[in-house]
Amino acid sequence: MSRTTNLLLTLITISIFPFVTNGAVQPQHHQHAHGGGGGCIPAERAALLSFKEGITSNNTDLLASWQGQDCCRWRGVSCSNRTGHVIKLHLRNPNVTLNAYGYYDACAGASALFGKISPSLLSLKHLEHLDLSMNCLLGTNSQIPHLVGSMANLRYLNLSGIPFNGRVPSQLGNLSKLQYLDLGQPDYCYGTMYSTDINWLAKLPFLQFLSMSGVNLSGIADWPHTLNMIPPLRVIELSSCSLDSANQSLPHLTLTKLEKLDLSGNYFEHSLGSGWFWKATSLKYLELGGNKLFGHFPDTLGNMTYLQVLGISSNEITDRMMKGNHLKNLCSLEIIDLAYNKITGDIEVLMESLPQCTRTKLQKLDLSGNNFTGTLPNIISDFSKLSILSLSNNNLVGPIPPQLGNLTCLTSLELYSNHLNGSIPPELGALTSLTSLDIRRNDLTGSIPAELGNLRLGPTGIKADRLGQILSVNTKGQQLIYHGTLAYFVSIDLSCNSLTGEIPTDITSLAALMNLNLSSNQLSGQIPNMIGAMQSLVSLDLSQNKLSGEIPSSLSNLTSLSYMDLSYNSLSGRIPSGPQLDILNLDNQSLIYIGNSGLCGPPVHKNCSGNDPFIHGDLRCSNEEFDPLTFYFGLVLGFVVGLWMVFCALLFKKTWRIAYFRLFDKVYDQVYVFVAVKWASFAE
Ligand SMILES: *[C@@H]1O[C@H](CO)[C@@H](O)[C@H](O)[C@H]1NC(C)=O
Ligand SMILES: *[C@@H]1O[C@H](CO)[C@@H](O)[C@H](O)[C@H]1NC(C)=O
Ligand SMILES: *[C@@H]1O[C@H](CO)[C@@H](O)[C@H](O)[C@H]1NC(C)=O
Ligand SMILES: *[C@@H]1O[C@H](CO)[C@@H](O)[C@H](O)[C@H]1NC(C)=O
Ligand SMILES: *[C@@H]1O[C@H](CO)[C@@H](O)[C@H](O)[C@H]1NC(C)=O
Ligand SMILES: *[C@@H]1O[C@H](CO)[C@@H](O)[C@H](O)[C@H]1NC(C)=O
Ligand SMILES: *[C@@H]1O[C@H](CO)[C@@H](O)[C@H](O)[C@H]1NC(C)=O
Ligand SMILES: *[C@@H]1O[C@H](CO)[C@@H](O)[C@H](O)[C@H]1NC(C)=O
Ligand SMILES: *[C@@H]1O[C@H](CO)[C@@H](O)[C@H](O)[C@H]1NC(C)=O
Ligand SMILES: *[C@@H]1O[C@H](CO)[C@@H](O)[C@H](O)[C@H]1NC(C)=O
Ligand SMILES: *[C@@H]1O[C@H](CO)[C@@H](O)[C@H](O)[C@H]1NC(C)=O
Ligand SMILES: *[C@@H]1O[C@H](CO)[C@@H](O)[C@H](O)[C@H]1NC(C)=O
């Protein structure tokens, strides 16, 4: 789980990791009543003010309330209502910013505190809870100040997301009351913290939560033994720590309370079955993505009956899936991610071997990038809670079962790069939560069902500006390659099939659609005149079809459009112009239209002859077809694109990102976003 999206998490009504909220990883909250005597201990007020002096930036209102006598009323400060001492300092940056690469970066944001962690905090002798996470408090040497190790009463220490460098001070081992230690660095923005010896951890007998994700622990061979000396541990996050192996033998596992273990993005390179963690049968969340683990699923998997999340993507597992009926007792499973391994087997056999008890629980099934064969079975519709189904890049054959239309929770359906044939079932139009339908690169025939126009494509009531923030992080003119997150980009990709017939006009009612790719099919007829109603469209690719007739001038209504390709069709007439159309593909605009010998006017070099009936004709035409109600509906929907889904994506995918990142070179079907360009130009 992400350390940075907790705030968002609470906004999201579904909780895929219920154990996160059952107190397991929640810090203690020291409520306090201000009323009464008021005031605070003067020495502590002085210490806080001295801390404030170490903060060099002020562009946040975080410390604005830090004035007046009663420091217990200052924002982020809590005092004990019994003793009046400051016991809690909660100065987490609530508003982490994404940097140019789309990752969280404490030092890129305006809302972060900059400066240093002042030694004056040592005067807060009763401090139990210190949260300075996601701020840019690097001091002069960018290291975790050793003095933190002297705050002897701390139970909760959160310095996550502060991009420190250098050695993690072993003085932290002096914090013998510590229950929560979070030094984790959010993906890819971490500094270069390291440790060559973590034996000091064993001096923290009450530790329940440990995150050192992103801290280089390379060369520490006995790390499982060290952790095994801390029985209260419930959560261990050691993702991207350059750990060399996890196959140490632990004759006696004391970690009987362990619920979450995230070891993704290390370099284990041994067999999956030899991992020590298979003994931790209390686990609810096991994430091992991107570790070069090979071999088979061990039989012990069958004993992990509490498992909700099983993430082993981007490894080299060669199992013939479910041979030993491994999953038979795993009734709590909600997420199965085995993407990008070398697993073989019949998809039908797999689906049938998933226990009955998971059918109403499973939310995500990602088996993409393996070698699954066979046809998609009808029983897929029994998995009624499925939200993400990804079976891309396998060897599946046969039709897309119409029963998929029963999976009304689906937000993402990815079946691309298989050998599916037959036609697209109109039942898919019933998937009203869908935000991404990607069935490109198959052998699908028949026409595009008009029912796809019924897709609502993402829930409504979302603020598009947050989506904008996420997508605006790109540099102008670059095609950002998103992993994971982009699955929720509102998109329909049917390219590279053998679809025939006309583009159904109904599809133009998909006012929230951002990406439509129908390229490389055999579609004929005209581009629907109403295409201008698709107000959210950012990328439109109709290239390599047999489309004829004129290009509707309503295209110039698409004010979000930043990429278009109409090449290699049989389009004719004058190319429409408009402020937005004129800035598309500036490098070589004629490439948009190349391979359509009948087109004339700029940017192609052929002149249109004589009078110009096209503009008037089409204007009239589009006026006739213009339905204000549809337009309004479209406008609203258009602005209301899937923020919810994007954060859902983060929720699901953050930990997977590491794996995806390492996979990056391998994945040949990358998703390109053009949105970025658009939002970036907006931002200027
Ligand atoms: C530490 O803070 C980050 C956000 O700033 C949060 O996501 C994370 O859950 C916190 N860690 C703990 C143990 O509460
Ligand atoms: C502090 O006050 C709150 C609310 O009045 C109360 O619930 C809590 O028990 C008190 N804590 C202590 C340590 O007295
Ligand atoms: C921070 O803001 C306060 C009042 O808003 C001002 O008095 C103080 O000088 C500012 N400090 C810095 C470092 O800008
Ligand atoms: C987060 O930042 C945005 C813009 O930078 C601002 O509008 C919003 O109020 C901030 N939220 C919080 C909780 O500070
Ligand atoms: C803190 O730990 C260091 C080494 O880890 C040790 O040398 C020092 O004596 C400890 N300080 C206190 C106050 O316990
Ligand atoms: C971790 O440290 C080792 C040894 O210092 C080094 O070889 C390795 O490159 C580091 N890993 C990362 C990801 O920086
Ligand atoms: C653990 O795996 C490493 C490879 O990562 C291997 O060299 C070593 O022999 C294995 N150790 C055991 C005990 O299996
Ligand atoms: C699973 O657990 C049972 C009972 O705890 C035990 O007898 C069995 O050996 C375990 N199976 C494996 C493969 O570890
Ligand atoms: C996939 O499996 C089939 C047989 O099940 C085999 O013939 C083929 O070589 C495998 N492909 C890959 C890429 O492993
Ligand atoms: C699935 O949908 C079909 C119609 O497409 C319907 O007849 C059938 O009853 C549905 N099955 C379930 C289990 O909901
Ligand atoms: C789909 O492919 C299978 C062979 O894989 C073939 O038997 C079947 O007739 C094809 N169906 C259609 C509709 O083309
Ligand atoms: C549309 O799909 C084709 C084939 O899959 C791909 O080459 C092209 O880049 C896609 N266009 C866009 C805009 O993503």
Coordinates of N, CA and C in Angstrom, one line a residue, residues 1-8 57 59-60 62 90-99 103-115 117 130-138 156-164 182-190 193 211 213 237 654:
M1 N 0.8 -1.2 0.0 CA 0.0 0.0 0.0 C 0.9 1.2 0.0
S2 N 0.3 2.2 -0.6 CA 1.1 3.5 -0.7 C 1.1 4.1 0.7
R3 N 2.1 4.8 0.9 CA 2.2 5.6 2.1 C 1.7 6.9 1.9
T4 N 1.4 7.3 0.7 CA 1.1 8.6 0.4 C -0.4 8.8 0.0
T5 N -1.1 7.8 -0.2 CA -2.4 8.0 -0.6 C -3.4 7.7 0.5
N6 N -2.9 7.7 1.7 CA -3.9 7.4 2.8 C -5.0 8.3 2.9
L7 N -4.7 9.6 2.6 CA -5.7 10.6 2.7 C -6.8 10.3 1.7
L8 N -6.3 9.9 0.5 CA -7.2 9.7 -0.6 C -8.0 8.4 -0.3
S57 N 10.7 27.9 5.0 CA 9.6 28.2 4.1 C 8.3 28.4 4.8
N59 N 5.3 28.9 2.9 CA 4.2 29.0 1.9 C 3.1 28.0 2.2
T60 N 3.0 27.6 3.4 CA 1.9 26.7 3.8 C 1.3 27.4 5.1
L62 N 0.5 25.6 7.5 CA 0.7 24.6 8.5 C 1.1 25.2 9.9
H90 N 2.1 16.5 14.9 CA 1.6 15.9 13.6 C 1.7 16.9 12.5
L91 N 2.9 17.0 11.8 CA 3.1 18.0 10.8 C 3.3 17.4 9.5
R92 N 2.6 16.3 9.2 CA 2.6 15.6 7.9 C 2.2 16.6 6.8
N93 N 2.9 16.6 5.8 CA 2.5 17.4 4.6 C 1.2 16.8 4.0
P94 N 0.1 17.5 4.1 CA -1.1 16.8 3.6 C -1.3 16.8 2.1
N95 N -0.4 17.5 1.4 CA -0.7 17.8 0.0 C 0.6 17.5 -0.8
V96 N 0.9 16.3 -0.9 CA 2.1 15.9 -1.6 C 2.0 16.2 -3.1
T97 N 3.1 16.7 -3.6 CA 3.0 17.0 -5.1 C 3.8 16.0 -5.9
L98 N 3.3 15.9 -7.1 CA 4.0 14.9 -8.0 C 5.1 15.7 -8.8
N99 N 6.2 15.1 -9.0 CA 7.2 15.8 -9.7 C 7.1 15.5 -11.2
Y103 N 5.9 11.1 -9.8 CA 6.1 10.5 -8.6 C 6.0 11.5 -7.4
Y104 N 5.7 11.0 -6.2 CA 5.6 11.9 -5.1 C 7.0 12.5 -4.8
D105 N 7.1 13.7 -4.6 CA 8.3 14.4 -4.2 C 8.1 15.5 -3.2
A106 N 8.5 15.2 -2.0 CA 8.3 16.2 -0.9 C 8.9 17.6 -1.2
C107 N 10.0 17.5 -2.0 CA 10.7 18.8 -2.2 C 10.3 19.5 -3.4
A108 N 9.2 19.0 -4.1 CA 8.7 19.6 -5.3 C 7.5 20.5 -5.0
G109 N 7.0 20.3 -3.8 CA 5.7 20.9 -3.5 C 5.7 22.2 -2.8
A110 N 4.6 22.9 -3.0 CA 4.5 24.2 -2.3 C 4.1 24.1 -0.9
S111 N 3.4 23.0 -0.6 CA 2.8 22.8 0.8 C 3.7 22.2 1.8
A112 N 4.9 21.8 1.3 CA 5.9 21.1 2.2 C 6.5 22.1 3.1
L113 N 7.0 21.6 4.3 CA 7.9 22.4 5.2 C 9.3 22.2 4.7
F114 N 10.0 23.3 4.5 CA 11.4 23.2 4.1 C 12.3 23.6 5.3
G115 N 13.5 23.1 5.4 CA 14.4 23.5 6.5 C 14.9 22.3 7.2
I117 N 15.2 19.7 10.9 CA 14.5 19.2 12.2 C 15.4 19.7 13.3
L130 N 5.6 11.6 16.6 CA 6.2 12.6 15.7 C 6.0 12.2 14.2
D131 N 5.3 13.0 13.6 CA 5.0 12.8 12.1 C 5.4 14.0 11.3
L132 N 6.6 13.9 10.6 CA 7.0 15.0 9.8 C 7.1 14.6 8.3
S133 N 6.3 13.5 8.1 CA 6.4 12.9 6.7 C 6.1 13.8 5.6
M134 N 6.7 13.5 4.5 CA 6.4 14.2 3.2 C 6.8 15.7 3.2
N135 N 7.7 16.0 4.1 CA 8.2 17.4 4.1 C 9.6 17.4 3.6
C136 N 10.2 18.5 3.3 CA 11.5 18.6 2.8 C 12.5 19.1 3.9
L137 N 12.5 18.4 5.0 CA 13.3 18.8 6.1 C 14.6 18.1 6.1
L138 N 15.5 18.5 5.2 CA 16.7 17.8 5.0 C 17.9 18.4 5.7
Y156 N 5.6 6.6 18.1 CA 5.3 6.7 16.6 C 6.2 7.6 16.0
L157 N 7.0 7.2 15.0 CA 7.9 8.1 14.3 C 7.7 7.9 12.8
N158 N 7.3 9.0 12.1 CA 7.0 8.9 10.7 C 7.8 10.0 10.0
L159 N 8.9 9.5 9.3 CA 9.7 10.4 8.5 C 9.7 10.0 7.1
S160 N 8.6 9.3 6.7 CA 8.5 8.8 5.4 C 8.4 9.9 4.4
G161 N 9.0 9.7 3.2 CA 8.9 10.6 2.1 C 9.8 11.8 2.3
I162 N 10.6 11.9 3.3 CA 11.6 12.9 3.4 C 12.8 12.4 2.7
P163 N 13.2 12.9 1.6 CA 14.3 12.3 0.8 C 15.7 12.4 1.4
F164 N 15.9 11.8 2.5 CA 17.2 11.8 3.2 C 18.2 11.0 2.4
D182 N 8.3 4.5 10.4 CA 8.1 4.7 9.0 C 9.2 5.6 8.4
L183 N 10.1 4.9 7.7 CA 11.2 5.7 7.0 C 11.0 5.4 5.5
G184 N 9.9 4.9 5.1 CA 9.7 4.5 3.7 C 9.8 5.7 2.8
Q185 N 10.3 5.4 1.6 CA 10.4 6.4 0.6 C 9.4 6.1 -0.5
P186 N 8.5 7.0 -0.8 CA 7.5 6.7 -1.9 C 8.2 6.4 -3.2
D187 N 7.6 5.7 -4.1 CA 8.3 5.2 -5.2 C 9.1 6.2 -6.0
Y188 N 10.2 5.8 -6.2 CA 11.2 6.4 -7.2 C 11.6 7.8 -6.8
C189 N 11.2 8.3 -5.7 CA 11.7 9.7 -5.4 C 12.6 9.6 -4.2
Y190 N 13.0 8.5 -3.8 CA 13.7 8.4 -2.6 C 15.1 8.9 -2.8
M193 N 19.3 6.7 1.0 CA 19.5 6.2 2.4 C 20.0 4.7 2.3
S211 N 8.5 0.3 8.1 CA 8.7 0.5 6.7 C 10.1 1.2 6.5
S213 N 11.1 1.0 3.1 CA 11.0 0.8 1.6 C 11.9 1.9 1.0
E237 N 7.4 -3.4 5.5 CA 7.5 -2.9 4.2 C 8.9 -2.7 3.8
K654 N -0.1 1.1 -6.5 CA 1.1 1.7 -6.0 C 2.3 0.7 -5.8

